[in-house]
Amino acid sequence: MPQQNDNLKSIGPQGFLLPCPIFLVGTYHQNSDGEKIPNIMTASWGSLCSAQPPAVMIAVRGSRQTHKAIIQNKAFTISIPHTGILPEIDYCGIFSVTHENKFSRTKLTPTPAEHVDAPYVEECPVVIELTLIKYDEIGTHTLFIGEIMDVKIKESCLDDTGMPNPTKMNIPAYIPMLREYWGLGDFKAKAFGVGKTIAASKIAD
Amino acid sequence: MPQQNDNLKSIGPQGFLLPCPIFLVGTYHQNSDGEKIPNIMTASWGSLCSAQPPAVMIAVRGSRQTHKAIIQNKAFTISIPHTGILPEIDYCGIFSVTHENKFSRTKLTPTPAEHVDAPYVEECPVVIELTLIKYDEIGTHTLFIGEIMDVKIKESCLDDTGMPNPTKMNIPAYIPMLREYWGLGDFKAKAFGVGKTIAASKIAD
C-alpha cells in the first residue's frame, strides 16, 4: 500500500504502468496461396468503449498480419485466456503467422465464430465476437472499434446462480512497463455500492 | 480453471466480461459562477493506444461534467488508485460535481499537474498527465485520446532496483458485468519470455 506522504517520482511518458487485460485476437489470415487460415495475436491494449451499441476498442500496429486481416474481413474475435496457457499466450504475441501456423504450433483449437467471419480459441473461458464498425490511426497503432455481436463463457466458469465467477475464469492481467503477466486476486467490494456510505455520511452531517 | 471440454454458453452482447483498470480522471470543472474547481470521475473503460506518441484512450459518456471539462481544457489526468480507497473510488463514479465537490467529500487531495491544466489525486500510487489530441464519438461514449506527458509513481511503490512493484502499488481491477472491484493477484510469468520455449521446441522438431 502506498504511504500517505511519500513522494511521486517522474518516470517519464513511456512509463506504461496501467494494468491491462490480455486478449487473443482471432482472424482469418489469407496466405500467399490465397488460403484462409485461422490466426491469433496476443494484444493487451484494448477496452470496452461504448454501451450501446456494445463495443470494444483494440489498438494494433500496422505491421501486424492481424491488422490486415481485420480490415479485409471486417470481423475479429477476442478470446480471453486463463493463466494455464501463459506460454501459448506469450508465443502468440512474439511470433507471426508468416513464420508458422500459430494454432498448430500452440496446439490451441480454432473454432469458427457463430456470428462473424473469424475463429476463436476453444480453450478460453470467455469469447467475444466482433464486427468492425470503425478504425482510426493514432501514432504507431490503429484503433479498431468492434461491435460486440455475442459474448460466450465456459459453463464451468459460472457459479450456482448462473453468474460468471472470476476465480473460476482465472484470467491474467498484463503490466506493460514490466512486461509481466499477473493473476487476478480476490473480490474486494461491490461497485455502485461501497461508495454510497460516503454520500450517506453527508446526509448525517 | 476452465475445463478443457466444457461448453461455451452465450450470455449475449451485453456480457461485459473484460477485466478493466480503474482510473480517477482529473479535470478542472467550471461551475456556474465561472470558478474552476478540481474534479474527479471514476472510469474503467480505457487503455493504452499508441507507443509513439505514447497515448491513452478513455471512453466517457456525453452527459458527464468530465466530458465537457476535457474538451474545454484539452487536458486531463489519470490517477490509478490503490485498494485502500475503494469507497472513495466508488463514490466518484456514482456522484457528480454538480451535486457537491467530490475532493472535499472524499477528503482526497487535489494537486495541480506539472505539465497539463488538470489536477491529480495525491494519494494514488500512479499518476498520468495527458494532453487531449483527438476525440471521437462511438455510440453512447466519446473516446478521448490523450498524449502522455508524464507518468509519476510513489517512491514507496518502487522496489530496490528502482522498478515499480505491482504488489506495493496494490491497484484494483474492475469486472464490469459483475460491477465488482477485485485485487491484483501474484506474478505469474515474464512476457516476451515464457512463450519462447514453444518456438524453441519447434527447432528441436
mmCIF file of C-alpha atoms in Angstrom:
data_model
loop_
_atom_site.group_PDB
_atom_site.id
_atom_site.type_symbol
_atom_site.label_atom_id
_atom_site.label_comp_id
_atom_site.label_asym_id
_atom_site.label_seq_id
_atom_site.Cartn_x
_atom_site.Cartn_y
_atom_site.Cartn_z
ATOM 1 C CA MET A 1 0.000 0.000 0.000
ATOM 2 C CA PRO A 2 1.467 3.403 -0.867
ATOM 3 C CA GLN A 3 2.222 5.624 2.098
ATOM 4 C CA GLN A 4 0.155 8.762 2.615
ATOM 5 C CA ASN A 5 3.022 11.216 2.438
ATOM 6 C CA ASP A 6 5.619 9.667 0.187
ATOM 7 C CA ASN A 7 6.714 11.470 -2.950
ATOM 8 C CA LEU A 8 5.630 10.941 -6.520
ATOM 9 C CA LYS A 9 8.647 10.383 -8.765
ATOM 10 C CA SER A 10 8.516 11.049 -12.515
ATOM 11 C CA ILE A 11 9.328 8.014 -14.665
ATOM 12 C CA GLY A 12 8.663 9.782 -17.971
ATOM 13 C CA PRO A 13 5.915 9.464 -20.617
ATOM 14 C CA GLN A 14 6.911 5.907 -21.596
ATOM 15 C CA GLY A 15 6.205 4.629 -18.066
ATOM 16 C CA PHE A 16 3.356 2.362 -19.147
ATOM 17 C CA LEU A 17 2.009 1.365 -15.755
ATOM 18 C CA LEU A 18 -1.644 0.688 -16.484
ATOM 19 C CA PRO A 19 -2.869 -2.809 -15.692
ATOM 20 C CA CYS A 20 -4.064 -4.320 -18.984
ATOM 21 C CA PRO A 21 -6.334 -7.205 -19.947
ATOM 22 C CA ILE A 22 -4.944 -9.953 -22.185
ATOM 23 C CA PHE A 23 -6.718 -10.732 -25.439
ATOM 24 C CA LEU A 24 -6.118 -13.380 -28.065
ATOM 25 C CA VAL A 25 -7.371 -11.628 -31.222
ATOM 26 C CA GLY A 26 -8.675 -14.145 -33.754
ATOM 27 C CA THR A 27 -8.892 -13.542 -37.516
ATOM 28 C CA TYR A 28 -8.726 -15.470 -40.765
ATOM 29 C CA HIS A 29 -5.362 -14.756 -42.392
ATOM 30 C CA GLN A 30 -5.060 -15.013 -46.158
ATOM 31 C CA ASN A 31 -1.711 -16.603 -47.003
ATOM 32 C CA SER A 32 0.300 -16.211 -50.220
ATOM 33 C CA ASP A 33 -1.615 -19.122 -51.815
ATOM 34 C CA GLY A 34 -4.905 -17.326 -51.149
ATOM 35 C CA GLU A 35 -5.888 -19.811 -48.440
ATOM 36 C CA LYS A 36 -7.668 -18.551 -45.333
ATOM 37 C CA ILE A 37 -6.073 -19.912 -42.202
ATOM 38 C CA PRO A 38 -7.135 -19.233 -38.609
ATOM 39 C CA ASN A 39 -4.735 -16.946 -36.787
ATOM 40 C CA ILE A 40 -4.389 -15.403 -33.330
ATOM 41 C CA MET A 41 -2.382 -12.473 -31.985
ATOM 42 C CA THR A 42 -1.929 -11.528 -28.343
ATOM 43 C CA ALA A 43 -2.958 -7.942 -27.566
ATOM 44 C CA SER A 44 -3.307 -6.087 -24.309
ATOM 45 C CA TRP A 45 -4.137 -2.568 -25.389
ATOM 46 C CA GLY A 46 -7.913 -2.656 -25.528
ATOM 47 C CA SER A 47 -11.064 -1.756 -23.648
ATOM 48 C CA LEU A 48 -14.810 -1.510 -23.700
ATOM 49 C CA CYS A 49 -15.719 1.787 -25.396
ATOM 50 C CA SER A 50 -19.500 2.010 -25.863
ATOM 51 C CA ALA A 51 -22.517 0.588 -24.026
ATOM 52 C CA GLN A 52 -24.970 0.952 -26.943
ATOM 53 C CA PRO A 53 -24.032 -0.414 -29.380
ATOM 54 C CA PRO A 54 -21.865 -2.555 -27.112
ATOM 55 C CA ALA A 55 -18.355 -2.067 -28.471
ATOM 56 C CA VAL A 56 -14.708 -2.817 -27.773
ATOM 57 C CA MET A 57 -11.577 -0.981 -28.930
ATOM 58 C CA ILE A 58 -8.252 -2.704 -29.593
ATOM 59 C CA ALA A 59 -5.003 -1.000 -30.676
ATOM 60 C CA VAL A 60 -2.917 -2.933 -33.239
ATOM 61 C CA ARG A 61 0.317 -1.952 -35.001
ATOM 62 C CA GLY A 62 0.101 -1.549 -38.780
ATOM 63 C CA SER A 63 2.881 -4.085 -39.331
ATOM 64 C CA ARG A 64 0.790 -6.948 -37.927
ATOM 65 C CA GLN A 65 -0.923 -9.541 -40.128
ATOM 66 C CA THR A 66 -3.928 -9.224 -37.813
ATOM 67 C CA HIS A 67 -4.179 -5.530 -38.798
ATOM 68 C CA LYS A 68 -4.559 -6.505 -42.457
ATOM 69 C CA ALA A 69 -6.971 -9.336 -41.681
ATOM 70 C CA ILE A 70 -9.342 -7.202 -39.587
ATOM 71 C CA ILE A 71 -9.632 -4.668 -42.421
ATOM 72 C CA GLN A 72 -10.122 -7.416 -45.043
ATOM 73 C CA ASN A 73 -12.705 -9.427 -43.105
ATOM 74 C CA LYS A 74 -14.333 -6.611 -41.095
ATOM 75 C CA ALA A 75 -14.516 -9.093 -38.233
ATOM 76 C CA PHE A 76 -12.448 -10.410 -35.330
ATOM 77 C CA THR A 77 -12.839 -12.271 -32.075
ATOM 78 C CA ILE A 78 -11.361 -11.717 -28.641
ATOM 79 C CA SER A 79 -10.695 -14.859 -26.619
ATOM 80 C CA ILE A 80 -9.806 -14.043 -23.004
ATOM 81 C CA PRO A 81 -7.366 -16.724 -21.844
ATOM 82 C CA HIS A 82 -6.766 -18.337 -18.459
ATOM 83 C CA THR A 83 -3.410 -18.423 -16.686
ATOM 84 C CA GLY A 84 -2.910 -22.113 -17.542
ATOM 85 C CA ILE A 85 -1.858 -21.219 -21.086
ATOM 86 C CA LEU A 86 0.600 -18.370 -20.461
ATOM 87 C CA PRO A 87 3.369 -19.856 -22.664
ATOM 88 C CA GLU A 88 0.885 -20.090 -25.553
ATOM 89 C CA ILE A 89 -0.330 -16.531 -24.884
ATOM 90 C CA ASP A 90 3.209 -15.225 -24.887
ATOM 91 C CA TYR A 91 4.171 -17.144 -28.022
ATOM 92 C CA CYS A 92 1.203 -15.620 -29.907
ATOM 93 C CA GLY A 93 2.449 -12.127 -29.029
ATOM 94 C CA ILE A 94 6.002 -12.736 -30.221
ATOM 95 C CA PHE A 95 5.676 -14.730 -33.446
ATOM 96 C CA SER A 96 3.867 -14.134 -36.744
ATOM 97 C CA VAL A 97 1.629 -16.323 -38.881
ATOM 98 C CA THR A 98 4.088 -15.627 -41.709
ATOM 99 C CA HIS A 99 6.552 -17.714 -39.658
ATOM 100 C CA GLU A 100 4.234 -20.639 -38.920
ATOM 101 C CA ASN A 101 0.619 -21.547 -38.154
ATOM 102 C CA LYS A 102 0.189 -20.348 -34.557
ATOM 103 C CA PHE A 103 -2.780 -22.594 -33.755
ATOM 104 C CA SER A 104 -0.820 -25.671 -34.900
ATOM 105 C CA ARG A 105 2.291 -24.680 -33.011
ATOM 106 C CA THR A 106 0.498 -23.936 -29.727
ATOM 107 C CA LYS A 107 -1.982 -26.832 -30.101
ATOM 108 C CA LEU A 108 -4.779 -24.371 -29.271
ATOM 109 C CA THR A 109 -8.068 -25.169 -31.042
ATOM 110 C CA PRO A 110 -9.551 -22.752 -33.625
ATOM 111 C CA THR A 111 -13.357 -22.741 -33.765
ATOM 112 C CA PRO A 112 -15.383 -20.700 -36.275
ATOM 113 C CA ALA A 113 -17.326 -17.918 -34.549
ATOM 114 C CA GLU A 114 -21.101 -18.117 -34.688
ATOM 115 C CA HIS A 115 -21.895 -14.564 -35.824
ATOM 116 C CA VAL A 116 -18.745 -13.219 -37.544
ATOM 117 C CA ASP A 117 -16.144 -14.445 -40.047
ATOM 118 C CA ALA A 118 -13.316 -15.146 -37.601
ATOM 119 C CA PRO A 119 -12.084 -18.013 -35.425
ATOM 120 C CA TYR A 120 -11.906 -18.059 -31.639
ATOM 121 C CA VAL A 121 -9.844 -20.123 -29.187
ATOM 122 C CA GLU A 122 -11.873 -23.052 -27.881
ATOM 123 C CA GLU A 123 -9.815 -23.362 -24.649
ATOM 124 C CA CYS A 124 -10.526 -19.805 -23.413
ATOM 125 C CA PRO A 125 -13.082 -19.131 -20.656
ATOM 126 C CA VAL A 126 -14.532 -16.033 -22.381
ATOM 127 C CA VAL A 127 -15.032 -15.388 -26.102
ATOM 128 C CA ILE A 128 -16.270 -12.168 -27.734
ATOM 129 C CA GLU A 129 -17.407 -11.953 -31.372
ATOM 130 C CA LEU A 130 -16.974 -8.556 -33.039
ATOM 131 C CA THR A 131 -17.903 -6.815 -36.278
ATOM 132 C CA LEU A 132 -15.611 -3.953 -37.303
ATOM 133 C CA ILE A 133 -17.541 -0.667 -37.276
ATOM 134 C CA LYS A 134 -14.710 1.900 -37.442
ATOM 135 C CA TYR A 135 -10.950 2.303 -37.330
ATOM 136 C CA ASP A 136 -8.551 5.190 -36.925
ATOM 137 C CA GLU A 137 -4.792 5.629 -36.722
ATOM 138 C CA ILE A 138 -3.263 7.035 -33.533
ATOM 139 C CA GLY A 139 0.530 7.280 -33.760
ATOM 140 C CA THR A 140 2.089 3.839 -34.060
ATOM 141 C CA HIS A 141 -1.231 1.998 -33.696
ATOM 142 C CA THR A 142 -4.626 1.630 -35.342
ATOM 143 C CA LEU A 143 -7.682 1.682 -33.081
ATOM 144 C CA PHE A 144 -10.167 -0.915 -34.262
ATOM 145 C CA ILE A 145 -13.694 -0.490 -32.895
ATOM 146 C CA GLY A 146 -15.707 -3.691 -32.927
ATOM 147 C CA GLU A 147 -19.394 -4.013 -32.162
ATOM 148 C CA ILE A 148 -19.965 -6.938 -29.813
ATOM 149 C CA MET A 149 -22.244 -9.474 -31.520
ATOM 150 C CA ASP A 150 -22.053 -12.030 -28.733
ATOM 151 C CA VAL A 151 -20.134 -12.991 -25.591
ATOM 152 C CA LYS A 152 -19.716 -16.622 -24.597
ATOM 153 C CA ILE A 153 -18.432 -18.088 -21.344
ATOM 154 C CA LYS A 154 -17.445 -21.628 -20.338
ATOM 155 C CA GLU A 155 -20.202 -23.272 -18.313
ATOM 156 C CA SER A 156 -17.593 -24.394 -15.770
ATOM 157 C CA CYS A 157 -16.882 -20.693 -15.041
ATOM 158 C CA LEU A 158 -20.440 -19.933 -13.963
ATOM 159 C CA ASP A 159 -21.356 -20.181 -10.306
ATOM 160 C CA ASP A 160 -24.505 -21.765 -8.875
ATOM 161 C CA THR A 161 -26.606 -18.674 -9.628
ATOM 162 C CA GLY A 162 -25.544 -18.667 -13.287
ATOM 163 C CA MET A 163 -23.272 -15.626 -12.915
ATOM 164 C CA PRO A 164 -19.654 -15.593 -14.137
ATOM 165 C CA ASN A 165 -17.129 -16.392 -11.395
ATOM 166 C CA PRO A 166 -13.805 -14.525 -11.863
ATOM 167 C CA THR A 167 -11.912 -17.040 -9.716
ATOM 168 C CA LYS A 168 -13.092 -19.902 -11.911
ATOM 169 C CA MET A 169 -12.235 -17.923 -15.095
ATOM 170 C CA ASN A 170 -8.696 -17.489 -13.781
ATOM 171 C CA ILE A 171 -7.847 -14.722 -16.245
ATOM 172 C CA PRO A 172 -4.463 -12.971 -16.120
ATOM 173 C CA ALA A 173 -3.586 -9.274 -16.350
ATOM 174 C CA TYR A 174 -0.570 -7.697 -18.041
ATOM 175 C CA ILE A 175 1.722 -4.966 -16.688
ATOM 176 C CA PRO A 176 3.183 -3.410 -19.861
ATOM 177 C CA MET A 177 6.102 -1.476 -18.361
ATOM 178 C CA LEU A 178 7.365 -4.570 -16.545
ATOM 179 C CA ARG A 179 6.396 -6.961 -19.339
ATOM 180 C CA GLU A 180 4.909 -9.297 -16.755
ATOM 181 C CA TYR A 181 1.803 -11.442 -16.505
ATOM 182 C CA TRP A 182 -0.017 -11.332 -13.168
ATOM 183 C CA GLY A 183 -3.036 -13.167 -11.857
ATOM 184 C CA LEU A 184 -6.290 -11.638 -10.712
ATOM 185 C CA GLY A 185 -6.610 -11.561 -6.926
ATOM 186 C CA ASP A 186 -9.669 -11.610 -4.706
ATOM 187 C CA PHE A 187 -13.032 -9.892 -4.561
ATOM 188 C CA LYS A 188 -12.720 -6.574 -2.729
ATOM 189 C CA ALA A 189 -16.027 -4.675 -2.891
ATOM 190 C CA LYS A 190 -19.260 -4.092 -4.787
ATOM 191 C CA ALA A 191 -19.245 -1.163 -7.183
ATOM 192 C CA PHE A 192 -22.209 1.236 -7.131
ATOM 193 C CA GLY A 193 -22.432 0.173 -3.514
ATOM 194 C CA VAL A 194 -19.457 0.689 -1.242
ATOM 195 C CA GLY A 195 -19.223 4.402 -2.163
ATOM 196 C CA LYS A 196 -22.766 5.230 -1.105
ATOM 197 C CA THR A 197 -21.681 5.318 2.535
ATOM 198 C CA ILE A 198 -19.662 8.438 1.793
ATOM 199 C CA ALA A 199 -22.698 10.243 0.430
ATOM 200 C CA ALA A 200 -24.870 8.917 3.244
ATOM 201 C CA SER A 201 -22.469 10.403 5.769
ATOM 202 C CA LYS A 202 -23.162 13.779 4.171
ATOM 203 C CA ILE A 203 -26.855 13.453 4.892
ATOM 204 C CA ALA A 204 -25.938 12.860 8.517
ATOM 205 C CA ASP A 205 -23.671 15.962 8.570
ATOM 206 C CA MET B 1 -9.529 -23.042 -14.205
ATOM 207 C CA PRO B 2 -11.935 -23.770 -17.068
ATOM 208 C CA GLN B 3 -12.219 -27.412 -18.079
ATOM 209 C CA GLN B 4 -10.861 -28.467 -21.443
ATOM 210 C CA ASN B 5 -14.107 -29.836 -22.833
ATOM 211 C CA ASP B 6 -16.857 -27.838 -21.207
ATOM 212 C CA ASN B 7 -19.258 -25.856 -23.337
ATOM 213 C CA LEU B 8 -19.271 -22.166 -24.136
ATOM 214 C CA LYS B 9 -22.614 -20.613 -23.275
ATOM 215 C CA SER B 10 -23.834 -17.404 -24.914
ATOM 216 C CA ILE B 11 -24.562 -14.582 -22.467
ATOM 217 C CA GLY B 12 -25.396 -12.017 -25.182
ATOM 218 C CA PRO B 13 -23.619 -8.875 -26.444
ATOM 219 C CA GLN B 14 -24.040 -7.006 -23.153
ATOM 220 C CA GLY B 15 -21.992 -9.614 -21.253
ATOM 221 C CA PHE B 16 -19.189 -7.196 -20.409
ATOM 222 C CA LEU B 17 -16.657 -9.642 -19.011
ATOM 223 C CA LEU B 18 -13.361 -7.889 -19.745
ATOM 224 C CA PRO B 19 -11.186 -7.139 -16.744
ATOM 225 C CA CYS B 20 -10.796 -3.345 -16.615
ATOM 226 C CA PRO B 21 -8.354 -0.955 -14.955
ATOM 227 C CA ILE B 22 -9.720 1.704 -12.613
ATOM 228 C CA PHE B 23 -8.941 5.345 -13.336
ATOM 229 C CA LEU B 24 -9.719 8.524 -11.423
ATOM 230 C CA VAL B 25 -9.959 11.073 -14.244
ATOM 231 C CA GLY B 26 -8.971 14.539 -13.043
ATOM 232 C CA THR B 27 -10.114 17.803 -14.649
ATOM 233 C CA TYR B 28 -10.863 21.395 -13.712
ATOM 234 C CA HIS B 29 -14.620 21.872 -13.728
ATOM 235 C CA GLN B 30 -16.053 25.315 -14.397
ATOM 236 C CA ASN B 31 -19.055 25.878 -12.118
ATOM 237 C CA SER B 32 -21.998 28.225 -12.690
ATOM 238 C CA ASP B 33 -20.061 31.096 -11.050
ATOM 239 C CA GLY B 34 -17.231 30.638 -13.563
ATOM 240 C CA GLU B 35 -14.906 29.230 -10.877
ATOM 241 C CA LYS B 36 -12.593 26.385 -11.788
ATOM 242 C CA ILE B 37 -12.734 23.635 -9.205
ATOM 243 C CA PRO B 38 -10.780 20.372 -9.210
ATOM 244 C CA ASN B 39 -12.932 17.360 -10.051
ATOM 245 C CA ILE B 40 -12.522 13.598 -10.433
ATOM 246 C CA MET B 41 -14.603 10.921 -12.103
ATOM 247 C CA THR B 42 -14.083 7.176 -11.857
ATOM 248 C CA ALA B 43 -13.712 5.464 -15.244
ATOM 249 C CA SER B 44 -12.777 1.940 -16.186
ATOM 250 C CA TRP B 45 -13.156 1.894 -19.935
ATOM 251 C CA GLY B 46 -9.692 2.912 -21.089
ATOM 252 C CA SER B 47 -6.406 1.604 -22.398
ATOM 253 C CA LEU B 48 -3.025 2.425 -23.817
ATOM 254 C CA CYS B 49 -3.478 3.039 -27.549
ATOM 255 C CA SER B 50 -0.177 4.244 -29.075
ATOM 256 C CA ALA B 51 3.503 3.754 -28.232
ATOM 257 C CA GLN B 52 4.741 6.826 -30.107
ATOM 258 C CA PRO B 53 3.444 9.321 -29.235
ATOM 259 C CA PRO B 54 2.636 7.495 -26.001
ATOM 260 C CA ALA B 55 -1.142 7.762 -25.686
ATOM 261 C CA VAL B 56 -4.106 6.547 -23.672
ATOM 262 C CA MET B 57 -7.767 6.255 -24.673
ATOM 263 C CA ILE B 58 -10.657 6.706 -22.232
ATOM 264 C CA ALA B 59 -14.380 6.375 -23.026
ATOM 265 C CA VAL B 60 -16.669 8.906 -21.303
ATOM 266 C CA ARG B 61 -20.426 9.438 -21.644
ATOM 267 C CA GLY B 62 -21.520 12.788 -23.079
ATOM 268 C CA SER B 63 -23.690 13.535 -20.040
ATOM 269 C CA ARG B 64 -20.662 13.700 -17.718
ATOM 270 C CA GLN B 65 -19.193 17.002 -16.480
ATOM 271 C CA THR B 66 -15.763 15.458 -17.102
ATOM 272 C CA HIS B 67 -16.688 15.140 -20.802
ATOM 273 C CA LYS B 68 -17.271 18.889 -21.004
ATOM 274 C CA ALA B 69 -14.145 19.717 -18.987
ATOM 275 C CA ILE B 70 -11.794 17.614 -21.129
ATOM 276 C CA ILE B 71 -12.990 19.382 -24.280
ATOM 277 C CA GLN B 72 -12.749 22.828 -22.617
ATOM 278 C CA ASN B 73 -9.297 22.356 -21.102
ATOM 279 C CA LYS B 74 -7.811 19.916 -23.630
ATOM 280 C CA ALA B 75 -6.162 18.213 -20.679
ATOM 281 C CA PHE B 76 -6.841 15.536 -18.054
ATOM 282 C CA THR B 77 -5.041 13.303 -15.624
ATOM 283 C CA ILE B 78 -5.444 9.649 -14.749
ATOM 284 C CA SER B 79 -4.708 8.735 -11.142
ATOM 285 C CA ILE B 80 -4.565 4.969 -10.640
ATOM 286 C CA PRO B 81 -5.852 4.277 -7.127
ATOM 287 C CA HIS B 82 -4.967 1.601 -4.569
ATOM 288 C CA THR B 83 -7.475 -0.746 -2.948
ATOM 289 C CA GLY B 84 -7.372 1.205 0.334
ATOM 290 C CA ILE B 85 -9.667 3.891 -1.094
ATOM 291 C CA LEU B 86 -12.382 1.769 -2.752
ATOM 292 C CA PRO B 87 -15.296 3.660 -1.112
ATOM 293 C CA GLU B 88 -13.845 6.941 -2.433
ATOM 294 C CA ILE B 89 -13.329 5.390 -5.886
ATOM 295 C CA ASP B 90 -16.901 4.134 -5.955
ATOM 296 C CA TYR B 91 -18.318 7.426 -4.733
ATOM 297 C CA CYS B 92 -16.538 9.299 -7.550
ATOM 298 C CA GLY B 93 -18.199 7.017 -10.111
ATOM 299 C CA ILE B 94 -21.705 7.493 -8.743
ATOM 300 C CA PHE B 95 -21.975 11.201 -7.888
ATOM 301 C CA SER B 96 -21.492 14.416 -9.881
ATOM 302 C CA VAL B 97 -19.606 17.612 -9.163
ATOM 303 C CA THR B 98 -22.914 19.404 -9.781
ATOM 304 C CA HIS B 99 -24.062 17.689 -6.549
ATOM 305 C CA GLU B 100 -21.023 18.547 -4.418
ATOM 306 C CA ASN B 101 -17.240 18.967 -4.521
ATOM 307 C CA LYS B 102 -16.005 15.386 -4.790
ATOM 308 C CA PHE B 103 -12.500 16.098 -3.468
ATOM 309 C CA SER B 104 -13.964 17.760 -0.363
ATOM 310 C CA ARG B 105 -16.478 14.982 0.232
ATOM 311 C CA THR B 106 -13.938 12.140 -0.150
ATOM 312 C CA LYS B 107 -11.103 14.025 1.594
ATOM 313 C CA LEU B 108 -8.832 13.081 -1.303
ATOM 314 C CA THR B 109 -6.179 15.699 -2.083
ATOM 315 C CA PRO B 110 -6.165 17.576 -5.429
ATOM 316 C CA THR B 111 -2.710 18.560 -6.683
ATOM 317 C CA PRO B 112 -2.102 20.608 -9.866
ATOM 318 C CA ALA B 113 -0.393 18.519 -12.558
ATOM 319 C CA GLU B 114 3.091 19.570 -13.602
ATOM 320 C CA HIS B 115 2.643 19.569 -17.399
ATOM 321 C CA VAL B 116 -1.104 19.961 -18.059
ATOM 322 C CA ASP B 117 -4.003 22.070 -16.793
ATOM 323 C CA ALA B 118 -5.679 19.439 -14.620
ATOM 324 C CA PRO B 119 -5.497 18.157 -11.041
ATOM 325 C CA TYR B 120 -4.446 14.684 -9.924
ATOM 326 C CA VAL B 121 -5.106 12.694 -6.736
ATOM 327 C CA GLU B 122 -2.161 12.950 -4.366
ATOM 328 C CA GLU B 123 -2.967 9.664 -2.580
ATOM 329 C CA CYS B 124 -2.722 7.493 -5.720
ATOM 330 C CA PRO B 125 0.343 5.306 -6.417
ATOM 331 C CA VAL B 126 0.433 6.155 -10.150
ATOM 332 C CA VAL B 127 -0.422 9.427 -11.884
ATOM 333 C CA ILE B 128 -0.540 10.088 -15.655
ATOM 334 C CA GLU B 129 -0.678 13.594 -17.165
ATOM 335 C CA LEU B 130 -2.382 13.857 -20.560
ATOM 336 C CA THR B 131 -2.944 16.417 -23.298
ATOM 337 C CA LEU B 132 -6.026 15.836 -25.455
ATOM 338 C CA ILE B 133 -5.001 15.105 -29.056
ATOM 339 C CA LYS B 134 -8.228 13.752 -30.541
ATOM 340 C CA TYR B 135 -11.747 12.651 -29.705
ATOM 341 C CA ASP B 136 -14.482 10.758 -31.468
ATOM 342 C CA GLU B 137 -17.992 9.556 -30.628
ATOM 343 C CA ILE B 138 -18.727 5.820 -30.589
ATOM 344 C CA GLY B 139 -22.346 5.078 -29.673
ATOM 345 C CA THR B 140 -23.085 6.169 -26.117
ATOM 346 C CA HIS B 141 -19.491 7.243 -25.389
ATOM 347 C CA THR B 142 -16.796 9.630 -26.551
ATOM 348 C CA LEU B 143 -13.277 8.247 -26.974
ATOM 349 C CA PHE B 144 -10.769 10.778 -25.693
ATOM 350 C CA ILE B 145 -7.191 10.185 -26.839
ATOM 351 C CA GLY B 146 -4.625 11.788 -24.565
ATOM 352 C CA GLU B 147 -0.902 12.038 -25.245
ATOM 353 C CA ILE B 148 1.034 11.027 -22.127
ATOM 354 C CA MET B 149 3.162 13.963 -20.990
ATOM 355 C CA ASP B 150 4.465 12.267 -17.858
ATOM 356 C CA VAL B 151 3.904 9.304 -15.541
ATOM 357 C CA LYS B 152 4.640 9.561 -11.834
ATOM 358 C CA ILE B 153 4.832 6.807 -9.235
ATOM 359 C CA LYS B 154 5.023 6.865 -5.431
ATOM 360 C CA GLU B 155 8.581 6.202 -4.278
ATOM 361 C CA SER B 156 7.236 3.700 -1.742
ATOM 362 C CA CYS B 157 5.976 1.605 -4.687
ATOM 363 C CA LEU B 158 9.421 1.158 -6.238
ATOM 364 C CA ASP B 159 11.472 -1.886 -5.337
ATOM 365 C CA ASP B 160 15.204 -1.927 -4.515
ATOM 366 C CA THR B 161 16.188 -1.823 -8.190
ATOM 367 C CA GLY B 162 14.062 1.284 -8.810
ATOM 368 C CA MET B 163 11.397 -0.612 -10.760
ATOM 369 C CA PRO B 164 7.671 -0.342 -9.979
ATOM 370 C CA ASN B 165 6.377 -3.139 -7.751
ATOM 371 C CA PRO B 166 2.741 -4.105 -8.515
ATOM 372 C CA THR B 167 2.228 -5.632 -5.064
ATOM 373 C CA LYS B 168 3.286 -2.376 -3.408
ATOM 374 C CA MET B 169 1.058 -0.351 -5.770
ATOM 375 C CA ASN B 170 -1.906 -2.504 -4.709
ATOM 376 C CA ILE B 171 -4.100 -1.410 -7.612
ATOM 377 C CA PRO B 172 -7.568 -2.896 -8.104
ATOM 378 C CA ALA B 173 -9.288 -4.151 -11.245
ATOM 379 C CA TYR B 174 -12.956 -3.839 -12.176
ATOM 380 C CA ILE B 175 -15.257 -6.532 -13.594
ATOM 381 C CA PRO B 176 -17.965 -4.504 -15.385
ATOM 382 C CA MET B 177 -20.613 -7.210 -15.838
ATOM 383 C CA LEU B 178 -20.499 -8.095 -12.141
ATOM 384 C CA ARG B 179 -19.957 -4.499 -11.013
ATOM 385 C CA GLU B 180 -17.233 -5.706 -8.655
ATOM 386 C CA TYR B 181 -13.810 -4.476 -7.611
ATOM 387 C CA TRP B 182 -11.114 -7.148 -7.402
ATOM 388 C CA GLY B 183 -7.492 -7.024 -6.322
ATOM 389 C CA LEU B 184 -4.488 -7.852 -8.452
ATOM 390 C CA GLY B 185 -3.003 -11.259 -7.594
ATOM 391 C CA ASP B 186 0.527 -12.577 -7.937
ATOM 392 C CA PHE B 187 3.277 -12.535 -10.528
ATOM 393 C CA LYS B 188 2.808 -15.419 -12.946
ATOM 394 C CA ALA B 189 5.379 -15.181 -15.767
ATOM 395 C CA LYS B 190 7.631 -12.924 -17.830
ATOM 396 C CA ALA B 191 6.182 -11.760 -21.135
ATOM 397 C CA PHE B 192 8.372 -11.958 -24.244
ATOM 398 C CA GLY B 193 9.986 -14.838 -22.390
ATOM 399 C CA VAL B 194 7.840 -17.767 -21.306
ATOM 400 C CA GLY B 195 6.499 -18.250 -24.857
ATOM 401 C CA LYS B 196 9.899 -18.697 -26.455
ATOM 402 C CA THR B 197 10.025 -22.299 -25.233
ATOM 403 C CA ILE B 198 7.214 -23.143 -27.634
ATOM 404 C CA ALA B 199 9.168 -21.825 -30.602
ATOM 405 C CA ALA B 200 12.367 -23.451 -29.332
ATOM 406 C CA SER B 201 10.604 -26.796 -29.289
ATOM 407 C CA LYS B 202 9.972 -26.328 -32.981
ATOM 408 C CA ILE B 203 13.673 -26.058 -33.660
ATOM 409 C CA ALA B 204 14.099 -29.418 -31.925
ATOM 410 C CA ASP B 205 11.309 -30.998 -34.027
#
